[in-house]
Amino acid sequence: MQVQLNYYDWDQGTAKQQYEILRGYGIPVMVMEPVHGSMLANLPEECLQFLPKTGASPAAWALRFVMNLPGVAVVLSGMSDMRQTEENVNTAALEDKLTDEELSKLEKIS
């Protein structure tokens, strides 16, 4: 089933509850709006300070958040040019999970 899911809506909206219901029934999760309509890709300067300093873009961190969740089968990510396509493919290819510290930093932004 498809739900709007991103780290901003995780605690601000119903994303976490919807995700947990789907997981409870063993239903694969399809994520829409992983960057909250580009809001999480275009963070204000005061929020950028909280992102882990790895060189990854704000959009990549938003994608990594949802890809990090167990049971996520599909992430629908709009891409308008080849640079975004390449960045999203490279982000999806990462196999390492987010650390607790990285998750904590994303939580501070939301």
PDB file of C-alpha atoms in Angstrom:
ATOM      1  CA  MET A   1       0.000   0.000   0.000  1.00  0.00           C
ATOM      2  CA  GLN A   2       1.099   3.533  -0.712  1.00  0.00           C
ATOM      3  CA  VAL A   3       1.612   6.115   2.041  1.00  0.00           C
ATOM      4  CA  GLN A   4       3.112   9.584   2.238  1.00  0.00           C
ATOM      5  CA  LEU A   5       6.240   8.929   4.236  1.00  0.00           C
ATOM      6  CA  ASN A   6       9.286  11.054   5.032  1.00  0.00           C
ATOM      7  CA  TYR A   7      11.204  12.085   8.125  1.00  0.00           C
ATOM      8  CA  TYR A   8       9.223  15.334   8.455  1.00  0.00           C
ATOM      9  CA  ASP A   9       5.836  13.589   8.485  1.00  0.00           C
ATOM     10  CA  TRP A  10       7.140  10.725  10.634  1.00  0.00           C
ATOM     11  CA  ASP A  11       6.189  12.412  13.910  1.00  0.00           C
ATOM     12  CA  GLN A  12       4.435  15.558  12.613  1.00  0.00           C
ATOM     13  CA  GLY A  13       1.666  13.666  10.824  1.00  0.00           C
ATOM     14  CA  THR A  14       0.359  10.123  10.652  1.00  0.00           C
ATOM     15  CA  ALA A  15       3.196   8.599   8.626  1.00  0.00           C
ATOM     16  CA  LYS A  16       4.652   6.568  11.493  1.00  0.00           C
ATOM     17  CA  GLN A  17       1.258   5.178  12.515  1.00  0.00           C
ATOM     18  CA  GLN A  18       0.341   4.265   8.936  1.00  0.00           C
ATOM     19  CA  TYR A  19       3.718   2.589   8.429  1.00  0.00           C
ATOM     20  CA  GLU A  20       3.331   0.589  11.653  1.00  0.00           C
ATOM     21  CA  ILE A  21      -0.165  -0.592  10.665  1.00  0.00           C
ATOM     22  CA  LEU A  22       1.105  -1.841   7.305  1.00  0.00           C
ATOM     23  CA  ARG A  23       4.094  -3.523   8.945  1.00  0.00           C
ATOM     24  CA  GLY A  24       1.807  -5.134  11.522  1.00  0.00           C
ATOM     25  CA  TYR A  25      -0.129  -6.802   8.721  1.00  0.00           C
ATOM     26  CA  GLY A  26       3.021  -7.694   6.798  1.00  0.00           C
ATOM     27  CA  ILE A  27       1.995  -5.484   3.884  1.00  0.00           C
ATOM     28  CA  PRO A  28       4.862  -4.094   1.771  1.00  0.00           C
ATOM     29  CA  VAL A  29       5.116  -0.310   1.963  1.00  0.00           C
ATOM     30  CA  MET A  30       5.159   1.925  -1.123  1.00  0.00           C
ATOM     31  CA  VAL A  31       6.468   5.385  -0.242  1.00  0.00           C
ATOM     32  CA  MET A  32       5.295   8.561  -1.941  1.00  0.00           C
ATOM     33  CA  GLU A  33       6.565  12.064  -1.150  1.00  0.00           C
ATOM     34  CA  PRO A  34       9.907  10.976   0.364  1.00  0.00           C
ATOM     35  CA  VAL A  35      11.166  14.576   0.093  1.00  0.00           C
ATOM     36  CA  HIS A  36       7.811  16.131   1.104  1.00  0.00           C
ATOM     37  CA  GLY A  37       7.139  17.864  -2.206  1.00  0.00           C
ATOM     38  CA  SER A  38      10.783  19.035  -2.434  1.00  0.00           C
ATOM     39  CA  MET A  39      10.634  20.729   0.988  1.00  0.00           C
ATOM     40  CA  LEU A  40      13.272  18.328   2.369  1.00  0.00           C
ATOM     41  CA  ALA A  41      15.435  18.810  -0.726  1.00  0.00           C
ATOM     42  CA  ASN A  42      15.485  22.598  -0.257  1.00  0.00           C
ATOM     43  CA  LEU A  43      16.071  23.018   3.451  1.00  0.00           C
ATOM     44  CA  PRO A  44      16.571  26.474   4.965  1.00  0.00           C
ATOM     45  CA  GLU A  45      20.119  27.301   6.009  1.00  0.00           C
ATOM     46  CA  GLU A  46      19.352  26.881   9.720  1.00  0.00           C
ATOM     47  CA  CYS A  47      18.331  23.258   9.094  1.00  0.00           C
ATOM     48  CA  LEU A  48      21.333  22.356   6.939  1.00  0.00           C
ATOM     49  CA  GLN A  49      23.604  22.560   9.993  1.00  0.00           C
ATOM     50  CA  PHE A  50      21.942  19.442  11.395  1.00  0.00           C
ATOM     51  CA  LEU A  51      22.602  17.233   8.363  1.00  0.00           C
ATOM     52  CA  PRO A  52      25.484  14.804   8.749  1.00  0.00           C
ATOM     53  CA  LYS A  53      28.566  16.191   7.004  1.00  0.00           C
ATOM     54  CA  THR A  54      29.080  13.561   4.311  1.00  0.00           C
ATOM     55  CA  GLY A  55      28.585  15.559   1.136  1.00  0.00           C
ATOM     56  CA  ALA A  56      25.199  13.946   0.484  1.00  0.00           C
ATOM     57  CA  SER A  57      22.415  16.323  -0.505  1.00  0.00           C
ATOM     58  CA  PRO A  58      19.366  16.999   1.664  1.00  0.00           C
ATOM     59  CA  ALA A  59      17.281  15.015  -0.858  1.00  0.00           C
ATOM     60  CA  ALA A  60      19.614  12.022  -0.515  1.00  0.00           C
ATOM     61  CA  TRP A  61      19.195  12.072   3.277  1.00  0.00           C
ATOM     62  CA  ALA A  62      15.414  12.124   2.873  1.00  0.00           C
ATOM     63  CA  LEU A  63      15.578   9.137   0.523  1.00  0.00           C
ATOM     64  CA  ARG A  64      17.932   7.273   2.835  1.00  0.00           C
ATOM     65  CA  PHE A  65      15.499   7.742   5.718  1.00  0.00           C
ATOM     66  CA  VAL A  66      12.655   5.932   3.958  1.00  0.00           C
ATOM     67  CA  MET A  67      14.937   3.339   2.341  1.00  0.00           C
ATOM     68  CA  ASN A  68      16.264   2.558   5.816  1.00  0.00           C
ATOM     69  CA  LEU A  69      12.844   1.403   7.047  1.00  0.00           C
ATOM     70  CA  PRO A  70      12.165  -2.349   7.021  1.00  0.00           C
ATOM     71  CA  GLY A  71       9.320  -3.364   4.746  1.00  0.00           C
ATOM     72  CA  VAL A  72       9.692  -0.496   2.279  1.00  0.00           C
ATOM     73  CA  ALA A  73       9.384  -2.128  -1.135  1.00  0.00           C
ATOM     74  CA  VAL A  74       9.111   0.935  -3.399  1.00  0.00           C
ATOM     75  CA  VAL A  75      10.098   4.580  -3.079  1.00  0.00           C
ATOM     76  CA  LEU A  76       8.408   6.876  -5.601  1.00  0.00           C
ATOM     77  CA  SER A  77      10.801   9.725  -6.216  1.00  0.00           C
ATOM     78  CA  GLY A  78      10.138  12.403  -8.801  1.00  0.00           C
ATOM     79  CA  MET A  79      13.183  13.352 -10.828  1.00  0.00           C
ATOM     80  CA  SER A  80      13.241  16.198 -13.333  1.00  0.00           C
ATOM     81  CA  ASP A  81      16.750  15.869 -14.756  1.00  0.00           C
ATOM     82  CA  MET A  82      19.601  13.406 -15.191  1.00  0.00           C
ATOM     83  CA  ARG A  83      21.559  14.790 -12.222  1.00  0.00           C
ATOM     84  CA  GLN A  84      18.658  13.981  -9.903  1.00  0.00           C
ATOM     85  CA  THR A  85      18.258  10.570 -11.515  1.00  0.00           C
ATOM     86  CA  GLU A  86      21.936   9.741 -10.998  1.00  0.00           C
ATOM     87  CA  GLU A  87      21.880  11.015  -7.412  1.00  0.00           C
ATOM     88  CA  ASN A  88      18.797   8.941  -6.576  1.00  0.00           C
ATOM     89  CA  VAL A  89      20.256   5.809  -8.170  1.00  0.00           C
ATOM     90  CA  ASN A  90      23.505   6.274  -6.233  1.00  0.00           C
ATOM     91  CA  THR A  91      21.561   6.815  -3.011  1.00  0.00           C
ATOM     92  CA  ALA A  92      19.464   3.696  -3.599  1.00  0.00           C
ATOM     93  CA  ALA A  93      22.627   1.669  -4.196  1.00  0.00           C
ATOM     94  CA  LEU A  94      23.957   2.430  -0.699  1.00  0.00           C
ATOM     95  CA  GLU A  95      23.735  -0.645   1.481  1.00  0.00           C
ATOM     96  CA  ASP A  96      24.676   0.815   4.849  1.00  0.00           C
ATOM     97  CA  LYS A  97      21.894   1.639   7.288  1.00  0.00           C
ATOM     98  CA  LEU A  98      21.532   5.020   8.926  1.00  0.00           C
ATOM     99  CA  THR A  99      23.191   5.233  12.313  1.00  0.00           C
ATOM    100  CA  ASP A 100      21.342   6.322  15.446  1.00  0.00           C
ATOM    101  CA  GLU A 101      23.315   9.577  15.321  1.00  0.00           C
ATOM    102  CA  GLU A 102      22.250  10.229  11.721  1.00  0.00           C
ATOM    103  CA  LEU A 103      18.612   9.475  12.555  1.00  0.00           C
ATOM    104  CA  SER A 104      18.832  11.843  15.526  1.00  0.00           C
ATOM    105  CA  LYS A 105      20.103  14.636  13.275  1.00  0.00           C
ATOM    106  CA  LEU A 106      17.226  14.146  10.834  1.00  0.00           C
ATOM    107  CA  GLU A 107      14.806  14.241  13.757  1.00  0.00           C
ATOM    108  CA  LYS A 108      16.163  17.662  14.772  1.00  0.00           C
ATOM    109  CA  ILE A 109      15.265  19.032  11.347  1.00  0.00           C
ATOM    110  CA  SER A 110      11.671  17.888  11.562  1.00  0.00           C
TER     111      SER A 110
END
